[in-house]
Amino acid sequence: MTAMTEEIQKLSKRFLKMYPVKDIDLKLMMNNLSKLDYDDSMEYQEKLLRSTIHHPIVQKYPPTILYRQRFLKRLITEIEDINLEVIDSLYKAYTNLLSQENRNTENSGSISYCYKTYCLAPELTITLKETQNIISEGTTGMFTWQASHVLADWCQKEADSFSGKNVLELGAGLGLTGLTVIKACNPASYTFTDLHMSVLKTLKENILINLCNGSSPESTNEPSDGFSIPYKDTRVSVKRLDWTSDHVQSSCDIVLAAEALGKSDGATAYVASTIRNQDTFNCFRNALVSNNVKVKSESHHAYQESPSQQKSFIIIMKLML
């Protein structure tokens, strides 16, 4: 049953982050299911349900209703196609979702939100409130970009570089990279910065979800563009910043950025940049030279969320500012 349990865990992780339903490969799982006797088949289906639709995280921070509908429809169809009896609780969960209004999980003004949970390591899970739209309210900051995923993964592997350091993030967006560093790398302080007020408001909510169990400590009853809380040994802050013109009145050892960069004399910067156009990236390199920024090292990464999505090529550069 170990291999079957691993398949369920793999499916659970994909479901929680809203991995495209059409790209989920259920062949091995259905093959395993077809070999079980009746009672074991019923139990296995119950485990599938508990690990996805009825997962404890989903009860509080669910994917969109439409996504859950599509997932269950696919799962039920696959089980029926191998001529097995589908448990009643799967049908019930599906009909319950169909009876609900076909909308995203949460609406706030003109923005439709959902929750995605990223299981980045056995002891590292990040839940983000975000949108599925690349642009919302005139900003791209309400969507988690590929470079953020790559940078977050890279930071985990380079945890010693951040331990005990004061870290400043430019263009923090919804917080994936920063929350990863805070929970996995033990920095002395971490300052999230962004410009758009809707981004900052949602970022604050994501910090509370992940660092305060969703609660709102008294110290966070401050505007979204400026608050500070402790998390274990790390002082966590959020500041509104236009990195093209503003100056953060705080010292930092490390600057982190996905698709953004500012100047902080004497600091080390790690910048993740998606190569969308080589000429544009060459202009970025030339700008670094003209501003006396030294490139100490760089690493190249390919990222593809699923087979149906476009592959991205991302460079992480270590810079001396």
C-alpha atoms as a PDB file:
ATOM      1  CA  MET A   1       0.000   0.000   0.000  1.00  0.00           C
ATOM      2  CA  THR A   2       3.024   2.294   0.293  1.00  0.00           C
ATOM      3  CA  ALA A   3       3.120   3.057  -3.446  1.00  0.00           C
ATOM      4  CA  MET A   4      -0.636   3.703  -3.415  1.00  0.00           C
ATOM      5  CA  THR A   5      -0.279   6.055  -0.459  1.00  0.00           C
ATOM      6  CA  GLU A   6       2.435   7.956  -2.305  1.00  0.00           C
ATOM      7  CA  GLU A   7       0.113   8.327  -5.302  1.00  0.00           C
ATOM      8  CA  ILE A   8      -2.585   9.791  -3.060  1.00  0.00           C
ATOM      9  CA  GLN A   9      -0.111  12.234  -1.515  1.00  0.00           C
ATOM     10  CA  LYS A  10       1.065  13.288  -4.965  1.00  0.00           C
ATOM     11  CA  LEU A  11      -2.523  13.859  -6.081  1.00  0.00           C
ATOM     12  CA  SER A  12      -3.272  15.808  -2.895  1.00  0.00           C
ATOM     13  CA  LYS A  13      -0.357  18.203  -3.470  1.00  0.00           C
ATOM     14  CA  ARG A  14      -1.452  18.838  -7.039  1.00  0.00           C
ATOM     15  CA  PHE A  15      -5.058  19.406  -6.051  1.00  0.00           C
ATOM     16  CA  LEU A  16      -4.135  21.891  -3.318  1.00  0.00           C
ATOM     17  CA  LYS A  17      -2.190  24.094  -5.732  1.00  0.00           C
ATOM     18  CA  MET A  18      -4.901  23.847  -8.420  1.00  0.00           C
ATOM     19  CA  TYR A  19      -2.751  21.911 -10.859  1.00  0.00           C
ATOM     20  CA  PRO A  20      -4.658  21.783 -14.186  1.00  0.00           C
ATOM     21  CA  VAL A  21      -7.190  18.953 -13.958  1.00  0.00           C
ATOM     22  CA  LYS A  22      -6.632  17.909 -17.574  1.00  0.00           C
ATOM     23  CA  ASP A  23      -2.919  17.372 -16.849  1.00  0.00           C
ATOM     24  CA  ILE A  24      -3.382  15.123 -13.816  1.00  0.00           C
ATOM     25  CA  ASP A  25      -2.272  11.609 -14.740  1.00  0.00           C
ATOM     26  CA  LEU A  26      -4.578   9.107 -13.017  1.00  0.00           C
ATOM     27  CA  LYS A  27      -3.563   5.991 -14.974  1.00  0.00           C
ATOM     28  CA  LEU A  28      -1.376   4.458 -12.264  1.00  0.00           C
ATOM     29  CA  MET A  29      -3.887   5.285  -9.563  1.00  0.00           C
ATOM     30  CA  MET A  30      -6.744   3.693 -11.502  1.00  0.00           C
ATOM     31  CA  ASN A  31      -4.597   0.657 -12.245  1.00  0.00           C
ATOM     32  CA  ASN A  32      -3.894   0.218  -8.533  1.00  0.00           C
ATOM     33  CA  LEU A  33      -7.546   0.760  -7.672  1.00  0.00           C
ATOM     34  CA  SER A  34      -8.698  -1.868 -10.148  1.00  0.00           C
ATOM     35  CA  LYS A  35      -6.639  -4.533  -8.345  1.00  0.00           C
ATOM     36  CA  LEU A  36      -8.306  -4.007  -4.963  1.00  0.00           C
ATOM     37  CA  ASP A  37     -11.192  -5.998  -3.576  1.00  0.00           C
ATOM     38  CA  TYR A  38     -14.498  -4.242  -2.922  1.00  0.00           C
ATOM     39  CA  ASP A  39     -13.835  -3.130   0.669  1.00  0.00           C
ATOM     40  CA  ASP A  40     -10.316  -1.917  -0.068  1.00  0.00           C
ATOM     41  CA  SER A  41     -11.595  -0.051  -3.127  1.00  0.00           C
ATOM     42  CA  MET A  42     -14.178   1.759  -0.996  1.00  0.00           C
ATOM     43  CA  GLU A  43     -11.534   2.635   1.591  1.00  0.00           C
ATOM     44  CA  TYR A  44      -9.111   3.855  -1.080  1.00  0.00           C
ATOM     45  CA  GLN A  45     -11.754   6.156  -2.573  1.00  0.00           C
ATOM     46  CA  GLU A  46     -12.487   7.556   0.880  1.00  0.00           C
ATOM     47  CA  LYS A  47      -8.781   8.317   1.289  1.00  0.00           C
ATOM     48  CA  LEU A  48      -8.805  10.098  -2.067  1.00  0.00           C
ATOM     49  CA  LEU A  49     -11.693  12.249  -0.906  1.00  0.00           C
ATOM     50  CA  ARG A  50     -10.102  13.027   2.477  1.00  0.00           C
ATOM     51  CA  SER A  51      -6.843  13.995   0.786  1.00  0.00           C
ATOM     52  CA  THR A  52      -8.444  16.398  -1.689  1.00  0.00           C
ATOM     53  CA  ILE A  53     -11.979  17.783  -1.383  1.00  0.00           C
ATOM     54  CA  HIS A  54     -12.190  17.099   2.364  1.00  0.00           C
ATOM     55  CA  HIS A  55      -8.584  17.979   3.151  1.00  0.00           C
ATOM     56  CA  PRO A  56      -8.351  20.105   6.343  1.00  0.00           C
ATOM     57  CA  ILE A  57      -6.664  22.947   4.439  1.00  0.00           C
ATOM     58  CA  VAL A  58      -9.443  22.944   1.820  1.00  0.00           C
ATOM     59  CA  GLN A  59     -12.089  23.366   4.516  1.00  0.00           C
ATOM     60  CA  LYS A  60     -10.569  26.744   5.403  1.00  0.00           C
ATOM     61  CA  TYR A  61      -8.711  27.804   2.255  1.00  0.00           C
ATOM     62  CA  PRO A  62     -10.387  26.120  -0.739  1.00  0.00           C
ATOM     63  CA  PRO A  63      -9.567  26.187  -4.437  1.00  0.00           C
ATOM     64  CA  THR A  64     -12.320  27.601  -6.641  1.00  0.00           C
ATOM     65  CA  ILE A  65     -15.668  25.836  -6.766  1.00  0.00           C
ATOM     66  CA  LEU A  66     -15.248  25.342 -10.512  1.00  0.00           C
ATOM     67  CA  TYR A  67     -11.884  23.663 -10.005  1.00  0.00           C
ATOM     68  CA  ARG A  68     -13.288  21.314  -7.384  1.00  0.00           C
ATOM     69  CA  GLN A  69     -16.229  20.473  -9.651  1.00  0.00           C
ATOM     70  CA  ARG A  70     -13.940  19.641 -12.563  1.00  0.00           C
ATOM     71  CA  PHE A  71     -11.645  17.584 -10.357  1.00  0.00           C
ATOM     72  CA  LEU A  72     -14.455  15.457  -8.944  1.00  0.00           C
ATOM     73  CA  LYS A  73     -16.077  14.976 -12.338  1.00  0.00           C
ATOM     74  CA  ARG A  74     -12.763  13.722 -13.722  1.00  0.00           C
ATOM     75  CA  LEU A  75     -12.163  11.423 -10.746  1.00  0.00           C
ATOM     76  CA  ILE A  76     -15.662   9.927 -10.839  1.00  0.00           C
ATOM     77  CA  THR A  77     -15.475   9.409 -14.611  1.00  0.00           C
ATOM     78  CA  GLU A  78     -12.120   7.639 -14.328  1.00  0.00           C
ATOM     79  CA  ILE A  79     -13.458   5.255 -11.658  1.00  0.00           C
ATOM     80  CA  GLU A  80     -16.595   4.523 -13.657  1.00  0.00           C
ATOM     81  CA  ASP A  81     -14.506   3.862 -16.772  1.00  0.00           C
ATOM     82  CA  ILE A  82     -12.756   0.932 -15.066  1.00  0.00           C
ATOM     83  CA  ASN A  83     -16.170  -0.499 -14.100  1.00  0.00           C
ATOM     84  CA  LEU A  84     -15.822   0.049 -10.374  1.00  0.00           C
ATOM     85  CA  GLU A  85     -18.501   1.213  -7.990  1.00  0.00           C
ATOM     86  CA  VAL A  86     -18.082   4.823  -6.941  1.00  0.00           C
ATOM     87  CA  ILE A  87     -18.587   5.525  -3.232  1.00  0.00           C
ATOM     88  CA  ASP A  88     -21.664   7.563  -2.347  1.00  0.00           C
ATOM     89  CA  SER A  89     -19.602  10.239  -0.614  1.00  0.00           C
ATOM     90  CA  LEU A  90     -17.846  11.092  -3.892  1.00  0.00           C
ATOM     91  CA  TYR A  91     -21.177  11.567  -5.656  1.00  0.00           C
ATOM     92  CA  LYS A  92     -22.491  13.558  -2.689  1.00  0.00           C
ATOM     93  CA  ALA A  93     -19.462  15.858  -2.671  1.00  0.00           C
ATOM     94  CA  TYR A  94     -19.892  16.469  -6.396  1.00  0.00           C
ATOM     95  CA  THR A  95     -23.625  17.206  -6.221  1.00  0.00           C
ATOM     96  CA  ASN A  96     -23.039  19.540  -3.261  1.00  0.00           C
ATOM     97  CA  LEU A  97     -20.574  21.536  -5.341  1.00  0.00           C
ATOM     98  CA  LEU A  98     -22.939  21.608  -8.318  1.00  0.00           C
ATOM     99  CA  SER A  99     -25.644  23.062  -6.091  1.00  0.00           C
ATOM    100  CA  GLN A 100     -23.411  25.999  -5.178  1.00  0.00           C
ATOM    101  CA  GLU A 101     -23.165  29.125  -7.267  1.00  0.00           C
ATOM    102  CA  ASN A 102     -20.563  28.711 -10.004  1.00  0.00           C
ATOM    103  CA  ARG A 103     -18.170  31.367  -8.863  1.00  0.00           C
ATOM    104  CA  ASN A 104     -14.709  31.750  -7.432  1.00  0.00           C
ATOM    105  CA  THR A 105     -14.173  31.093  -3.756  1.00  0.00           C
ATOM    106  CA  GLU A 106     -14.175  34.687  -2.635  1.00  0.00           C
ATOM    107  CA  ASN A 107     -15.082  37.971  -4.274  1.00  0.00           C
ATOM    108  CA  SER A 108     -13.817  41.355  -3.173  1.00  0.00           C
ATOM    109  CA  GLY A 109     -14.982  44.211  -5.339  1.00  0.00           C
ATOM    110  CA  SER A 110     -13.986  43.476  -8.920  1.00  0.00           C
ATOM    111  CA  ILE A 111     -11.392  40.820  -8.020  1.00  0.00           C
ATOM    112  CA  SER A 112     -12.181  37.104  -7.737  1.00  0.00           C
ATOM    113  CA  TYR A 113      -9.892  35.272  -5.344  1.00  0.00           C
ATOM    114  CA  CYS A 114      -9.082  31.670  -4.624  1.00  0.00           C
ATOM    115  CA  TYR A 115      -6.582  29.874  -2.424  1.00  0.00           C
ATOM    116  CA  LYS A 116      -3.640  27.829  -3.621  1.00  0.00           C
ATOM    117  CA  THR A 117      -1.537  25.770  -1.241  1.00  0.00           C
ATOM    118  CA  TYR A 118       2.018  24.907  -2.230  1.00  0.00           C
ATOM    119  CA  CYS A 119       3.629  21.905  -0.504  1.00  0.00           C
ATOM    120  CA  LEU A 120       7.258  22.876  -1.041  1.00  0.00           C
ATOM    121  CA  ALA A 121       8.867  20.377   1.358  1.00  0.00           C
ATOM    122  CA  PRO A 122       7.704  17.804   3.935  1.00  0.00           C
ATOM    123  CA  GLU A 123       7.555  20.480   6.652  1.00  0.00           C
ATOM    124  CA  LEU A 124       6.957  23.522   4.446  1.00  0.00           C
ATOM    125  CA  THR A 125       3.498  24.441   3.183  1.00  0.00           C
ATOM    126  CA  ILE A 126       2.527  27.903   1.942  1.00  0.00           C
ATOM    127  CA  THR A 127      -1.112  28.904   1.379  1.00  0.00           C
ATOM    128  CA  LEU A 128      -1.753  31.983  -0.748  1.00  0.00           C
ATOM    129  CA  LYS A 129      -4.845  33.977  -1.448  1.00  0.00           C
ATOM    130  CA  GLU A 130      -4.480  35.011  -5.076  1.00  0.00           C
ATOM    131  CA  THR A 131      -6.269  35.511  -8.365  1.00  0.00           C
ATOM    132  CA  GLN A 132      -6.116  33.446 -11.521  1.00  0.00           C
ATOM    133  CA  ASN A 133      -5.859  36.563 -13.664  1.00  0.00           C
ATOM    134  CA  ILE A 134      -2.467  37.819 -14.822  1.00  0.00           C
ATOM    135  CA  ILE A 135      -3.697  41.417 -14.489  1.00  0.00           C
ATOM    136  CA  SER A 136      -6.151  42.581 -11.801  1.00  0.00           C
ATOM    137  CA  GLU A 137      -6.934  46.205 -10.919  1.00  0.00           C
ATOM    138  CA  GLY A 138      -4.157  47.387 -13.188  1.00  0.00           C
ATOM    139  CA  THR A 139      -1.416  45.340 -11.531  1.00  0.00           C
ATOM    140  CA  THR A 140       0.313  42.021 -12.203  1.00  0.00           C
ATOM    141  CA  GLY A 141       1.067  41.587  -8.505  1.00  0.00           C
ATOM    142  CA  MET A 142      -2.068  39.577  -7.646  1.00  0.00           C
ATOM    143  CA  PHE A 143      -0.773  36.520  -9.479  1.00  0.00           C
ATOM    144  CA  THR A 144       2.170  34.309  -8.480  1.00  0.00           C
ATOM    145  CA  TRP A 145       4.676  34.340 -11.333  1.00  0.00           C
ATOM    146  CA  GLN A 146       6.989  31.530 -12.446  1.00  0.00           C
ATOM    147  CA  ALA A 147      10.088  33.400 -11.308  1.00  0.00           C
ATOM    148  CA  SER A 148       8.707  33.483  -7.754  1.00  0.00           C
ATOM    149  CA  HIS A 149       8.336  29.696  -7.731  1.00  0.00           C
ATOM    150  CA  VAL A 150      11.899  29.223  -8.962  1.00  0.00           C
ATOM    151  CA  LEU A 151      13.348  31.784  -6.543  1.00  0.00           C
ATOM    152  CA  ALA A 152      11.470  30.275  -3.580  1.00  0.00           C
ATOM    153  CA  ASP A 153      12.791  26.816  -4.422  1.00  0.00           C
ATOM    154  CA  TRP A 154      16.323  28.147  -4.855  1.00  0.00           C
ATOM    155  CA  CYS A 155      16.206  29.987  -1.519  1.00  0.00           C
ATOM    156  CA  GLN A 156      15.297  26.771   0.303  1.00  0.00           C
ATOM    157  CA  LYS A 157      18.405  25.107  -1.100  1.00  0.00           C
ATOM    158  CA  GLU A 158      20.540  28.121  -0.126  1.00  0.00           C
ATOM    159  CA  ALA A 159      19.077  28.489   3.385  1.00  0.00           C
ATOM    160  CA  ASP A 160      22.468  29.077   5.021  1.00  0.00           C
ATOM    161  CA  SER A 161      22.927  32.230   2.926  1.00  0.00           C
ATOM    162  CA  PHE A 162      19.860  33.787   4.600  1.00  0.00           C
ATOM    163  CA  SER A 163      20.199  32.541   8.172  1.00  0.00           C
ATOM    164  CA  GLY A 164      20.591  35.459  10.582  1.00  0.00           C
ATOM    165  CA  LYS A 165      20.530  38.033   7.762  1.00  0.00           C
ATOM    166  CA  ASN A 166      18.354  41.108   7.233  1.00  0.00           C
ATOM    167  CA  VAL A 167      16.490  40.561   3.975  1.00  0.00           C
ATOM    168  CA  LEU A 168      14.608  43.089   1.840  1.00  0.00           C
ATOM    169  CA  GLU A 169      12.337  41.913  -0.975  1.00  0.00           C
ATOM    170  CA  LEU A 170      11.387  44.204  -3.848  1.00  0.00           C
ATOM    171  CA  GLY A 171       8.083  43.593  -5.616  1.00  0.00           C
ATOM    172  CA  ALA A 172       7.070  40.933  -3.094  1.00  0.00           C
ATOM    173  CA  GLY A 173       3.678  40.373  -4.689  1.00  0.00           C
ATOM    174  CA  LEU A 174       1.622  37.835  -2.754  1.00  0.00           C
ATOM    175  CA  GLY A 175       4.532  36.602  -0.677  1.00  0.00           C
ATOM    176  CA  LEU A 176       5.579  33.139  -1.905  1.00  0.00           C
ATOM    177  CA  THR A 177       9.320  33.813  -1.911  1.00  0.00           C
ATOM    178  CA  GLY A 178       9.324  35.749   1.343  1.00  0.00           C
ATOM    179  CA  LEU A 179       7.181  33.306   3.265  1.00  0.00           C
ATOM    180  CA  THR A 180       9.430  30.487   2.073  1.00  0.00           C
ATOM    181  CA  VAL A 181      12.560  32.280   3.285  1.00  0.00           C
ATOM    182  CA  ILE A 182      10.976  33.157   6.642  1.00  0.00           C
ATOM    183  CA  LYS A 183       9.780  29.617   7.331  1.00  0.00           C
ATOM    184  CA  ALA A 184      12.749  27.713   5.887  1.00  0.00           C
ATOM    185  CA  CYS A 185      15.812  29.955   6.220  1.00  0.00           C
ATOM    186  CA  ASN A 186      15.564  31.694   9.638  1.00  0.00           C
ATOM    187  CA  PRO A 187      16.533  35.282   8.680  1.00  0.00           C
ATOM    188  CA  ALA A 188      16.929  37.892  11.421  1.00  0.00           C
ATOM    189  CA  SER A 189      14.439  40.130   9.649  1.00  0.00           C
ATOM    190  CA  TYR A 190      12.431  40.097   6.450  1.00  0.00           C
ATOM    191  CA  THR A 191      10.879  43.174   4.850  1.00  0.00           C
ATOM    192  CA  PHE A 192       8.274  42.704   2.117  1.00  0.00           C
ATOM    193  CA  THR A 193       7.784  45.690  -0.187  1.00  0.00           C
ATOM    194  CA  ASP A 194       5.386  46.447  -3.021  1.00  0.00           C
ATOM    195  CA  LEU A 195       3.573  49.446  -4.429  1.00  0.00           C
ATOM    196  CA  HIS A 196      -0.062  48.595  -5.244  1.00  0.00           C
ATOM    197  CA  MET A 197      -2.447  48.829  -2.266  1.00  0.00           C
ATOM    198  CA  SER A 198      -4.519  45.795  -3.339  1.00  0.00           C
ATOM    199  CA  VAL A 199      -1.340  43.729  -3.488  1.00  0.00           C
ATOM    200  CA  LEU A 200      -0.244  44.933  -0.050  1.00  0.00           C
ATOM    201  CA  LYS A 201      -3.657  44.165   1.455  1.00  0.00           C
ATOM    202  CA  THR A 202      -3.643  40.620   0.073  1.00  0.00           C
ATOM    203  CA  LEU A 203       0.008  40.153   1.031  1.00  0.00           C
ATOM    204  CA  LYS A 204      -0.848  41.056   4.625  1.00  0.00           C
ATOM    205  CA  GLU A 205      -3.633  38.457   4.610  1.00  0.00           C
ATOM    206  CA  ASN A 206      -1.217  35.819   3.294  1.00  0.00           C
ATOM    207  CA  ILE A 207       1.293  36.633   6.019  1.00  0.00           C
ATOM    208  CA  LEU A 208      -1.421  36.190   8.649  1.00  0.00           C
ATOM    209  CA  ILE A 209      -2.548  32.893   7.097  1.00  0.00           C
ATOM    210  CA  ASN A 210       0.947  31.438   7.110  1.00  0.00           C
ATOM    211  CA  LEU A 211       2.656  33.016  10.108  1.00  0.00           C
ATOM    212  CA  CYS A 212      -0.230  33.689  12.485  1.00  0.00           C
ATOM    213  CA  ASN A 213      -2.552  30.766  11.723  1.00  0.00           C
ATOM    214  CA  GLY A 214      -4.929  33.126   9.968  1.00  0.00           C
ATOM    215  CA  SER A 215      -5.509  35.201  13.108  1.00  0.00           C
ATOM    216  CA  SER A 216      -4.955  38.934  13.305  1.00  0.00           C
ATOM    217  CA  PRO A 217      -2.700  39.931  16.226  1.00  0.00           C
ATOM    218  CA  GLU A 218      -3.352  43.328  17.753  1.00  0.00           C
ATOM    219  CA  SER A 219      -0.075  44.611  16.316  1.00  0.00           C
ATOM    220  CA  THR A 220      -1.371  44.052  12.782  1.00  0.00           C
ATOM    221  CA  ASN A 221      -4.339  46.379  13.143  1.00  0.00           C
ATOM    222  CA  GLU A 222      -2.349  48.838  11.093  1.00  0.00           C
ATOM    223  CA  PRO A 223      -2.691  49.931   7.460  1.00  0.00           C
ATOM    224  CA  SER A 224      -1.728  47.237   4.955  1.00  0.00           C
ATOM    225  CA  ASP A 225       1.102  49.422   3.656  1.00  0.00           C
ATOM    226  CA  GLY A 226       3.040  49.226   6.917  1.00  0.00           C
ATOM    227  CA  PHE A 227       2.992  46.654   9.694  1.00  0.00           C
ATOM    228  CA  SER A 228       5.376  44.444  11.598  1.00  0.00           C
ATOM    229  CA  ILE A 229       5.053  41.155  13.493  1.00  0.00           C
ATOM    230  CA  PRO A 230       7.456  38.661  15.078  1.00  0.00           C
ATOM    231  CA  TYR A 231       7.683  35.095  13.785  1.00  0.00           C
ATOM    232  CA  LYS A 232       9.943  32.861  15.863  1.00  0.00           C
ATOM    233  CA  ASP A 233      13.354  34.608  15.619  1.00  0.00           C
ATOM    234  CA  THR A 234      12.424  36.757  12.618  1.00  0.00           C
ATOM    235  CA  ARG A 235      11.015  40.283  12.577  1.00  0.00           C
ATOM    236  CA  VAL A 236       8.581  40.431   9.648  1.00  0.00           C
ATOM    237  CA  SER A 237       7.608  43.779   8.129  1.00  0.00           C
ATOM    238  CA  VAL A 238       5.608  45.088   5.182  1.00  0.00           C
ATOM    239  CA  LYS A 239       6.257  48.481   3.604  1.00  0.00           C
ATOM    240  CA  ARG A 240       4.814  50.319   0.646  1.00  0.00           C
ATOM    241  CA  LEU A 241       7.667  51.125  -1.698  1.00  0.00           C
ATOM    242  CA  ASP A 242       8.136  52.535  -5.168  1.00  0.00           C
ATOM    243  CA  TRP A 243      11.555  50.985  -5.780  1.00  0.00           C
ATOM    244  CA  THR A 244      12.227  53.358  -8.693  1.00  0.00           C
ATOM    245  CA  SER A 245      12.153  56.431  -6.455  1.00  0.00           C
ATOM    246  CA  ASP A 246      11.668  55.638  -2.749  1.00  0.00           C
ATOM    247  CA  HIS A 247      14.336  54.704  -0.231  1.00  0.00           C
ATOM    248  CA  VAL A 248      13.783  52.201   2.562  1.00  0.00           C
ATOM    249  CA  GLN A 249      15.092  53.566   5.838  1.00  0.00           C
ATOM    250  CA  SER A 250      16.550  50.281   7.042  1.00  0.00           C
ATOM    251  CA  SER A 251      19.782  48.386   6.585  1.00  0.00           C
ATOM    252  CA  CYS A 252      19.740  45.091   4.771  1.00  0.00           C
ATOM    253  CA  ASP A 253      22.249  42.374   4.024  1.00  0.00           C
ATOM    254  CA  ILE A 254      20.367  40.781   1.142  1.00  0.00           C
ATOM    255  CA  VAL A 255      17.983  42.126  -1.495  1.00  0.00           C
ATOM    256  CA  LEU A 256      15.640  39.622  -3.155  1.00  0.00           C
ATOM    257  CA  ALA A 257      13.669  40.308  -6.303  1.00  0.00           C
ATOM    258  CA  ALA A 258      11.709  38.449  -8.941  1.00  0.00           C
ATOM    259  CA  GLU A 259      11.531  40.726 -12.000  1.00  0.00           C
ATOM    260  CA  ALA A 260      12.482  43.875 -10.004  1.00  0.00           C
ATOM    261  CA  LEU A 261      15.630  45.518  -8.695  1.00  0.00           C
ATOM    262  CA  GLY A 262      16.571  48.647  -6.811  1.00  0.00           C
ATOM    263  CA  LYS A 263      19.771  49.997  -5.261  1.00  0.00           C
ATOM    264  CA  SER A 264      20.926  49.217  -1.710  1.00  0.00           C
ATOM    265  CA  ASP A 265      24.579  50.086  -1.241  1.00  0.00           C
ATOM    266  CA  GLY A 266      26.773  47.295   0.051  1.00  0.00           C
ATOM    267  CA  ALA A 267      24.107  44.583  -0.069  1.00  0.00           C
ATOM    268  CA  THR A 268      24.063  41.314  -1.942  1.00  0.00           C
ATOM    269  CA  ALA A 269      21.116  40.905  -4.309  1.00  0.00           C
ATOM    270  CA  TYR A 270      19.568  37.736  -5.721  1.00  0.00           C
ATOM    271  CA  VAL A 271      17.385  38.480  -8.733  1.00  0.00           C
ATOM    272  CA  ALA A 272      15.236  35.959 -10.604  1.00  0.00           C
ATOM    273  CA  SER A 273      14.518  37.087 -14.142  1.00  0.00           C
ATOM    274  CA  THR A 274      12.329  35.307 -16.682  1.00  0.00           C
ATOM    275  CA  ILE A 275      13.835  35.401 -20.161  1.00  0.00           C
ATOM    276  CA  ARG A 276      10.901  36.512 -22.298  1.00  0.00           C
ATOM    277  CA  ASN A 277      12.982  38.436 -24.810  1.00  0.00           C
ATOM    278  CA  GLN A 278      16.748  38.141 -25.116  1.00  0.00           C
ATOM    279  CA  ASP A 279      17.170  41.753 -26.252  1.00  0.00           C
ATOM    280  CA  THR A 280      15.308  42.984 -23.178  1.00  0.00           C
ATOM    281  CA  PHE A 281      17.468  40.842 -20.910  1.00  0.00           C
ATOM    282  CA  ASN A 282      20.608  42.177 -22.617  1.00  0.00           C
ATOM    283  CA  CYS A 283      19.395  45.706 -21.854  1.00  0.00           C
ATOM    284  CA  PHE A 284      19.043  44.681 -18.209  1.00  0.00           C
ATOM    285  CA  ARG A 285      22.630  43.394 -18.190  1.00  0.00           C
ATOM    286  CA  ASN A 286      23.852  46.644 -19.736  1.00  0.00           C
ATOM    287  CA  ALA A 287      21.965  48.633 -17.087  1.00  0.00           C
ATOM    288  CA  LEU A 288      23.724  46.648 -14.372  1.00  0.00           C
ATOM    289  CA  VAL A 289      27.103  47.522 -15.878  1.00  0.00           C
ATOM    290  CA  SER A 290      26.265  51.205 -16.232  1.00  0.00           C
ATOM    291  CA  ASN A 291      25.226  51.324 -12.567  1.00  0.00           C
ATOM    292  CA  ASN A 292      28.413  49.583 -11.381  1.00  0.00           C
ATOM    293  CA  VAL A 293      26.535  46.483 -10.258  1.00  0.00           C
ATOM    294  CA  LYS A 294      28.735  43.392 -10.403  1.00  0.00           C
ATOM    295  CA  VAL A 295      27.355  40.014 -11.416  1.00  0.00           C
ATOM    296  CA  LYS A 296      29.058  37.472  -9.151  1.00  0.00           C
ATOM    297  CA  SER A 297      27.291  34.343 -10.411  1.00  0.00           C
ATOM    298  CA  GLU A 298      24.198  33.131 -12.175  1.00  0.00           C
ATOM    299  CA  SER A 299      22.224  29.902 -12.470  1.00  0.00           C
ATOM    300  CA  HIS A 300      19.791  28.851 -15.195  1.00  0.00           C
ATOM    301  CA  HIS A 301      16.451  27.171 -14.501  1.00  0.00           C
ATOM    302  CA  ALA A 302      13.570  25.793 -16.581  1.00  0.00           C
ATOM    303  CA  TYR A 303      10.094  25.880 -15.045  1.00  0.00           C
ATOM    304  CA  GLN A 304       6.889  24.305 -16.303  1.00  0.00           C
ATOM    305  CA  GLU A 305       3.902  23.954 -13.996  1.00  0.00           C
ATOM    306  CA  SER A 306       2.234  21.262 -16.108  1.00  0.00           C
ATOM    307  CA  PRO A 307       2.447  19.752 -19.625  1.00  0.00           C
ATOM    308  CA  SER A 308      -0.247  22.059 -21.023  1.00  0.00           C
ATOM    309  CA  GLN A 309       1.486  25.208 -19.794  1.00  0.00           C
ATOM    310  CA  GLN A 310       4.365  26.999 -21.440  1.00  0.00           C
ATOM    311  CA  LYS A 311       7.869  26.322 -20.210  1.00  0.00           C
ATOM    312  CA  SER A 312       9.712  29.336 -18.813  1.00  0.00           C
ATOM    313  CA  PHE A 313      13.455  29.940 -18.633  1.00  0.00           C
ATOM    314  CA  ILE A 314      14.644  31.843 -15.607  1.00  0.00           C
ATOM    315  CA  ILE A 315      18.065  33.135 -14.556  1.00  0.00           C
ATOM    316  CA  ILE A 316      18.929  33.758 -10.905  1.00  0.00           C
ATOM    317  CA  MET A 317      21.756  36.265 -10.608  1.00  0.00           C
ATOM    318  CA  LYS A 318      23.873  37.084  -7.574  1.00  0.00           C
ATOM    319  CA  LEU A 319      24.730  40.768  -7.663  1.00  0.00           C
ATOM    320  CA  MET A 320      26.916  43.037  -5.551  1.00  0.00           C
ATOM    321  CA  LEU A 321      25.132  46.381  -5.195  1.00  0.00           C
END
